[in-house]
Amino acid sequence: MAVYILDNSEELGEKAADLIAKKLNEAIEKRGQARIILSTGASQFETIKYLVEKNVDWEKVTMFHLDEYLELPETHKASFRRYLKERFTSKVPVKVHFVNTEGDVEENLKELTREIRKDIIDIGVIGIGENGHIAFNDPPADFETREAYRIVSLEERCRKQQLNEGWFPTLDEVPFKAVSMTPYQIMQCETIVSSVPGERKAEAVRNTLKSEEVTNMVPATLLKTHKDWHLFLDKESSSLIDS
């Protein structure tokens, strides 16, 4: 585990993007391709902004999508497919596998599982939620399943986070269910990079780092057992570490 504390979210995003690009380039040099998982949300704005500017042979990169709301059309401003298309896939020529939550969702997930398990995932860009979740694996997260993706229920604090970030006008409009990559599948990444800026994430960061055990009540504690986890914080998100 490596922890980096930067002054602000801009510096955090740039440094995280530097590392992600380095890992992608190493994979391309070694295997002729690279495979990445991208998370979304407000906490990833700066990381993705800087990542698309990096010198990477993007045509040799395949991107997998981490999670998506169930029964939310791609046209909705909160859609993570829309988010990634606007901020990432429209700017770099990567191959893409989205979490498609429209149509036959179960069949979509079977196909996505086949694709993600064809080869190793070089790097996962995995945020941490205010409730300590990774992807949409809210506490108590299922650490036992060996599925790649599953349909999950969103707990209230997670739904309030989406409201407070401005993706929905009212709490009632935040979906109750989503498709999420599982903790098991996340942990299969060769490297995990977590960009976690902002004061609202300080409690989750403290709970993750200070917990003496891995617990599904703070799902991000699982990341501490990964062989190559890099956690990027700013002054605000790191403010409670010593408390």
PDB file of C-alpha atoms in Angstrom, residues 37-143:
ATOM      1  CA  ILE A  37     -11.260  -0.358 -15.237  1.00  0.00           C
ATOM      2  CA  LEU A  38     -12.545   3.188 -14.735  1.00  0.00           C
ATOM      3  CA  SER A  39     -14.754   4.488 -11.952  1.00  0.00           C
ATOM      4  CA  THR A  40     -16.830   7.641 -12.145  1.00  0.00           C
ATOM      5  CA  GLY A  41     -18.389  10.258  -9.871  1.00  0.00           C
ATOM      6  CA  ALA A  42     -17.291  13.744  -8.904  1.00  0.00           C
ATOM      7  CA  SER A  43     -14.158  12.462  -7.166  1.00  0.00           C
ATOM      8  CA  GLN A  44     -12.740  11.237 -10.482  1.00  0.00           C
ATOM      9  CA  PHE A  45     -13.139  14.487 -12.462  1.00  0.00           C
ATOM     10  CA  GLU A  46      -9.527  15.649 -12.150  1.00  0.00           C
ATOM     11  CA  THR A  47      -7.945  12.222 -12.555  1.00  0.00           C
ATOM     12  CA  ILE A  48      -9.769  11.567 -15.819  1.00  0.00           C
ATOM     13  CA  LYS A  49      -9.166  15.133 -17.028  1.00  0.00           C
ATOM     14  CA  TYR A  50      -5.420  14.677 -16.724  1.00  0.00           C
ATOM     15  CA  LEU A  51      -5.410  11.046 -17.858  1.00  0.00           C
ATOM     16  CA  VAL A  52      -6.731  11.807 -21.350  1.00  0.00           C
ATOM     17  CA  GLU A  53      -3.824  14.223 -21.834  1.00  0.00           C
ATOM     18  CA  LYS A  54      -1.157  11.591 -21.162  1.00  0.00           C
ATOM     19  CA  ASN A  55       1.084  10.106 -23.823  1.00  0.00           C
ATOM     20  CA  VAL A  56      -0.423   6.626 -24.099  1.00  0.00           C
ATOM     21  CA  ASP A  57      -1.035   4.535 -27.217  1.00  0.00           C
ATOM     22  CA  TRP A  58      -4.749   4.574 -26.499  1.00  0.00           C
ATOM     23  CA  GLU A  59      -5.651   2.380 -29.477  1.00  0.00           C
ATOM     24  CA  LYS A  60      -4.018  -0.482 -27.576  1.00  0.00           C
ATOM     25  CA  VAL A  61      -6.094   0.127 -24.437  1.00  0.00           C
ATOM     26  CA  THR A  62      -9.380  -1.561 -23.532  1.00  0.00           C
ATOM     27  CA  MET A  63     -11.579   0.112 -20.909  1.00  0.00           C
ATOM     28  CA  PHE A  64     -14.083  -1.664 -18.680  1.00  0.00           C
ATOM     29  CA  HIS A  65     -16.844   0.133 -16.838  1.00  0.00           C
ATOM     30  CA  LEU A  66     -17.146  -0.323 -13.052  1.00  0.00           C
ATOM     31  CA  ASP A  67     -20.830   0.213 -12.270  1.00  0.00           C
ATOM     32  CA  GLU A  68     -24.100   1.718 -13.463  1.00  0.00           C
ATOM     33  CA  TYR A  69     -27.558   2.480 -12.131  1.00  0.00           C
ATOM     34  CA  LEU A  70     -30.289   0.018 -12.966  1.00  0.00           C
ATOM     35  CA  GLU A  71     -33.084   1.260 -15.219  1.00  0.00           C
ATOM     36  CA  LEU A  72     -31.497   4.655 -15.794  1.00  0.00           C
ATOM     37  CA  PRO A  73     -31.263   5.688 -19.460  1.00  0.00           C
ATOM     38  CA  GLU A  74     -27.916   6.737 -20.852  1.00  0.00           C
ATOM     39  CA  THR A  75     -29.415  10.137 -21.651  1.00  0.00           C
ATOM     40  CA  HIS A  76     -29.801  10.938 -17.921  1.00  0.00           C
ATOM     41  CA  LYS A  77     -27.060  13.251 -16.623  1.00  0.00           C
ATOM     42  CA  ALA A  78     -26.286  10.773 -13.824  1.00  0.00           C
ATOM     43  CA  SER A  79     -25.638   7.882 -16.210  1.00  0.00           C
ATOM     44  CA  PHE A  80     -22.078   6.649 -15.823  1.00  0.00           C
ATOM     45  CA  ARG A  81     -22.028   5.568 -19.463  1.00  0.00           C
ATOM     46  CA  ARG A  82     -22.770   9.151 -20.406  1.00  0.00           C
ATOM     47  CA  TYR A  83     -20.138  10.366 -17.922  1.00  0.00           C
ATOM     48  CA  LEU A  84     -17.428   8.148 -19.444  1.00  0.00           C
ATOM     49  CA  LYS A  85     -18.368   8.948 -23.023  1.00  0.00           C
ATOM     50  CA  GLU A  86     -18.267  12.696 -22.394  1.00  0.00           C
ATOM     51  CA  ARG A  87     -15.061  12.716 -20.341  1.00  0.00           C
ATOM     52  CA  PHE A  88     -13.042   9.783 -21.620  1.00  0.00           C
ATOM     53  CA  THR A  89     -14.052   7.667 -24.605  1.00  0.00           C
ATOM     54  CA  SER A  90     -14.870  10.692 -26.800  1.00  0.00           C
ATOM     55  CA  LYS A  91     -11.351  12.005 -26.193  1.00  0.00           C
ATOM     56  CA  VAL A  92      -9.154   8.905 -26.584  1.00  0.00           C
ATOM     57  CA  PRO A  93      -9.603   6.007 -29.062  1.00  0.00           C
ATOM     58  CA  VAL A  94      -9.918   3.127 -26.602  1.00  0.00           C
ATOM     59  CA  LYS A  95     -11.875  -0.094 -26.990  1.00  0.00           C
ATOM     60  CA  VAL A  96     -14.829  -0.011 -24.601  1.00  0.00           C
ATOM     61  CA  HIS A  97     -16.999  -2.447 -22.650  1.00  0.00           C
ATOM     62  CA  PHE A  98     -19.798  -0.606 -20.838  1.00  0.00           C
ATOM     63  CA  VAL A  99     -22.154  -1.861 -18.149  1.00  0.00           C
ATOM     64  CA  ASN A 100     -25.384  -1.797 -20.151  1.00  0.00           C
ATOM     65  CA  THR A 101     -28.349  -1.723 -17.762  1.00  0.00           C
ATOM     66  CA  GLU A 102     -30.979  -1.471 -20.483  1.00  0.00           C
ATOM     67  CA  GLY A 103     -32.527  -4.437 -22.269  1.00  0.00           C
ATOM     68  CA  ASP A 104     -31.643  -7.968 -21.065  1.00  0.00           C
ATOM     69  CA  VAL A 105     -29.404  -7.021 -18.150  1.00  0.00           C
ATOM     70  CA  GLU A 106     -28.548 -10.590 -17.130  1.00  0.00           C
ATOM     71  CA  GLU A 107     -27.397 -11.446 -20.652  1.00  0.00           C
ATOM     72  CA  ASN A 108     -25.480  -8.180 -20.845  1.00  0.00           C
ATOM     73  CA  LEU A 109     -23.625  -9.081 -17.650  1.00  0.00           C
ATOM     74  CA  LYS A 110     -22.806 -12.580 -18.887  1.00  0.00           C
ATOM     75  CA  GLU A 111     -21.204 -11.111 -21.990  1.00  0.00           C
ATOM     76  CA  LEU A 112     -19.356  -8.478 -19.953  1.00  0.00           C
ATOM     77  CA  THR A 113     -18.056 -11.193 -17.632  1.00  0.00           C
ATOM     78  CA  ARG A 114     -16.765 -13.205 -20.574  1.00  0.00           C
ATOM     79  CA  GLU A 115     -14.926 -10.166 -21.880  1.00  0.00           C
ATOM     80  CA  ILE A 116     -13.362  -9.042 -18.617  1.00  0.00           C
ATOM     81  CA  ARG A 117     -12.073 -12.544 -17.860  1.00  0.00           C
ATOM     82  CA  LYS A 118     -10.387 -13.089 -21.212  1.00  0.00           C
ATOM     83  CA  ASP A 119      -7.156 -11.542 -19.926  1.00  0.00           C
ATOM     84  CA  ILE A 120      -5.671  -9.763 -16.940  1.00  0.00           C
ATOM     85  CA  ILE A 121      -6.768  -6.275 -15.934  1.00  0.00           C
ATOM     86  CA  ASP A 122      -3.651  -4.156 -15.638  1.00  0.00           C
ATOM     87  CA  ILE A 123      -5.104  -1.330 -13.587  1.00  0.00           C
ATOM     88  CA  GLY A 124      -8.318  -0.542 -11.770  1.00  0.00           C
ATOM     89  CA  VAL A 125      -9.170   3.064 -10.958  1.00  0.00           C
ATOM     90  CA  ILE A 126     -11.373   2.522  -7.938  1.00  0.00           C
ATOM     91  CA  GLY A 127     -12.832   5.325  -5.826  1.00  0.00           C
ATOM     92  CA  ILE A 128     -14.039   5.140  -2.228  1.00  0.00           C
ATOM     93  CA  GLY A 129     -17.523   6.324  -1.302  1.00  0.00           C
ATOM     94  CA  GLU A 130     -18.561   8.326   1.720  1.00  0.00           C
ATOM     95  CA  ASN A 131     -19.842   5.110   3.305  1.00  0.00           C
ATOM     96  CA  GLY A 132     -16.598   3.296   2.492  1.00  0.00           C
ATOM     97  CA  HIS A 133     -17.987   1.490  -0.526  1.00  0.00           C
ATOM     98  CA  ILE A 134     -15.927   0.381  -3.523  1.00  0.00           C
ATOM     99  CA  ALA A 135     -17.906   0.496  -6.762  1.00  0.00           C
ATOM    100  CA  PHE A 136     -21.522   0.177  -5.565  1.00  0.00           C
ATOM    101  CA  ASN A 137     -20.681  -2.460  -2.972  1.00  0.00           C
ATOM    102  CA  ASP A 138     -22.255  -0.719  -0.003  1.00  0.00           C
ATOM    103  CA  PRO A 139     -21.831  -2.071   3.535  1.00  0.00           C
ATOM    104  CA  PRO A 140     -22.282  -4.880   4.323  1.00  0.00           C
ATOM    105  CA  ALA A 141     -20.529  -5.752   1.050  1.00  0.00           C
ATOM    106  CA  ASP A 142     -20.473  -9.287  -0.299  1.00  0.00           C
ATOM    107  CA  PHE A 143     -16.846 -10.388  -0.073  1.00  0.00           C
TER     108      PHE A 143
END
